[in-house]
XYZ file of C-alpha atoms in Angstrom:
148
model
C 0.066 0.370 0.103
C 1.270 3.413 -0.697
C 1.132 6.142 1.607
C 0.349 9.914 0.655
C 2.212 12.920 2.529
C -0.012 12.675 5.540
C 0.977 9.016 6.306
C -2.176 7.566 5.392
C -3.392 5.185 2.083
C -3.994 7.014 -0.701
C -7.786 6.511 -2.016
C -6.146 4.206 -5.031
C -4.619 2.114 -2.867
C -7.208 1.278 -0.402
C -9.293 -1.919 -1.160
C -12.579 0.244 -1.655
C -10.206 2.777 -3.423
C -9.134 -0.150 -6.015
C -12.322 -1.365 -6.356
C -13.679 2.056 -7.467
C -10.802 2.632 -9.759
C -11.283 -0.910 -11.029
C -15.181 -0.251 -11.631
C -14.102 2.483 -14.299
C -12.518 0.039 -16.299
C -15.036 -2.221 -17.716
C -14.485 -5.880 -18.275
C -14.229 -6.660 -21.618
C -12.588 -9.734 -24.071
C -9.707 -7.638 -24.372
C -9.039 -6.012 -20.881
C -9.496 -9.405 -19.083
C -6.363 -10.083 -16.788
C -4.749 -13.592 -17.704
C -4.181 -13.991 -13.517
C -6.977 -15.460 -11.851
C -6.662 -13.688 -8.628
C -6.710 -10.076 -10.356
C -9.593 -11.280 -12.433
C -11.889 -12.394 -9.300
C -10.619 -9.026 -7.404
C -12.239 -7.333 -10.530
C -15.310 -9.711 -10.490
C -15.533 -8.684 -6.610
C -15.571 -4.989 -7.186
C -18.274 -5.390 -9.921
C -20.033 -7.512 -7.740
C -20.176 -4.568 -5.158
C -21.548 -2.134 -7.712
C -24.242 -4.764 -8.547
C -24.929 -5.267 -4.554
C -25.401 -1.509 -4.185
C -27.753 -1.102 -7.432
C -29.430 -3.779 -5.824
C -29.391 -2.546 -2.307
C -30.724 0.952 -3.722
C -34.319 -1.003 -4.546
C -35.617 -2.207 -1.491
C -37.428 -5.086 -0.146
C -36.200 -8.381 -1.815
C -33.705 -6.539 -4.078
C -32.061 -5.423 -0.795
C -32.231 -8.921 0.658
C -30.649 -10.724 -2.725
C -27.724 -7.634 -2.317
C -26.310 -9.190 0.409
C -26.209 -12.521 -0.500
C -24.575 -11.862 -4.000
C -22.110 -9.661 -2.287
C -21.160 -12.331 0.187
C -20.791 -14.955 -2.371
C -19.140 -12.821 -5.298
C -16.486 -11.505 -2.493
C -15.925 -14.810 -1.060
C -14.749 -16.569 -4.250
C -11.727 -14.539 -4.871
C -10.989 -14.704 -0.888
C -10.892 -18.456 -1.138
C -8.941 -18.673 -4.198
C -6.670 -16.500 -2.362
C -6.390 -18.376 0.669
C -5.939 -21.788 -1.553
C -2.485 -20.309 -2.691
C -1.207 -20.266 0.688
C -2.507 -23.831 1.215
C -0.315 -25.817 3.825
C -0.828 -28.930 1.552
C -1.917 -29.935 -2.013
C -5.439 -31.273 -0.204
C -5.615 -28.072 1.306
C -5.240 -26.299 -2.087
C -8.206 -28.237 -3.639
C -10.502 -27.851 -0.571
C -9.862 -23.984 -0.580
C -10.618 -24.059 -4.223
C -13.561 -26.329 -4.459
C -15.143 -23.476 -1.646
C -14.231 -20.768 -4.175
C -15.832 -22.580 -6.951
C -18.786 -23.469 -4.885
C -19.168 -19.447 -3.883
C -18.716 -18.503 -7.810
C -21.779 -20.949 -8.453
C -23.622 -19.185 -5.736
C -23.108 -15.806 -7.074
C -23.437 -16.578 -10.746
C -26.884 -18.374 -9.742
C -27.935 -15.312 -7.819
C -26.870 -12.825 -10.528
C -28.953 -14.960 -12.803
C -31.964 -14.845 -10.839
C -31.684 -11.001 -10.348
C -31.136 -10.499 -14.145
C -34.240 -12.745 -15.120
C -36.329 -11.012 -12.465
C -35.089 -7.556 -13.887
C -33.649 -6.362 -10.676
C -30.459 -6.068 -12.231
C -30.520 -4.622 -16.165
C -28.692 -5.188 -19.089
C -25.663 -3.378 -17.828
C -24.902 -6.276 -15.837
C -25.084 -9.130 -18.348
C -21.124 -8.742 -18.478
C -21.168 -9.387 -14.879
C -23.253 -12.488 -15.090
C -20.969 -13.853 -18.474
C -18.088 -13.350 -16.147
C -19.500 -15.077 -13.456
C -19.700 -18.022 -16.039
C -16.374 -17.943 -17.098
C -14.915 -17.870 -13.579
C -16.765 -20.963 -12.807
C -15.692 -23.048 -16.038
C -12.082 -21.513 -14.885
C -12.202 -22.615 -11.154
C -13.810 -25.937 -12.170
C -10.645 -26.642 -14.346
C -8.440 -25.544 -11.506
C -9.969 -27.936 -9.222
C -10.305 -30.765 -11.941
C -6.421 -30.350 -12.529
C -5.433 -30.364 -9.187
C -7.586 -33.506 -8.374
C -6.060 -35.248 -11.371
C -2.227 -34.120 -10.509
C -3.000 -35.535 -6.772
C -2.984 -39.076 -8.068
């Protein structure tokens, strides 16, 4: 983290500052990072935006906003924990959890989109959730295959 002259973190280098900065960049086919952790972080930031949108609608959308936010940010956190795993089995377990969270986020985003709680601006986020599920599933699959 970088500090400004007053000794505090600059806005762009705090967690929320990075999310706000990253939200300015839209995820497109060309701009998607190859690093899965960076991609999950960008996804989490976009989920924050979707949750804010849902939260402002009240009622059912507000309840879903908490669930989408929890699952969408947890996927990246669990994948990051998996990289610091104490064993190969621990790596697999953490990435399985990340995969389950990504699937949950994908499901809830699809429901919100289908119920028109999220508009077409969030279609790329739903697409990104599909792609992240496939990537995480392949990571788990390869790890299981290499365990033998």
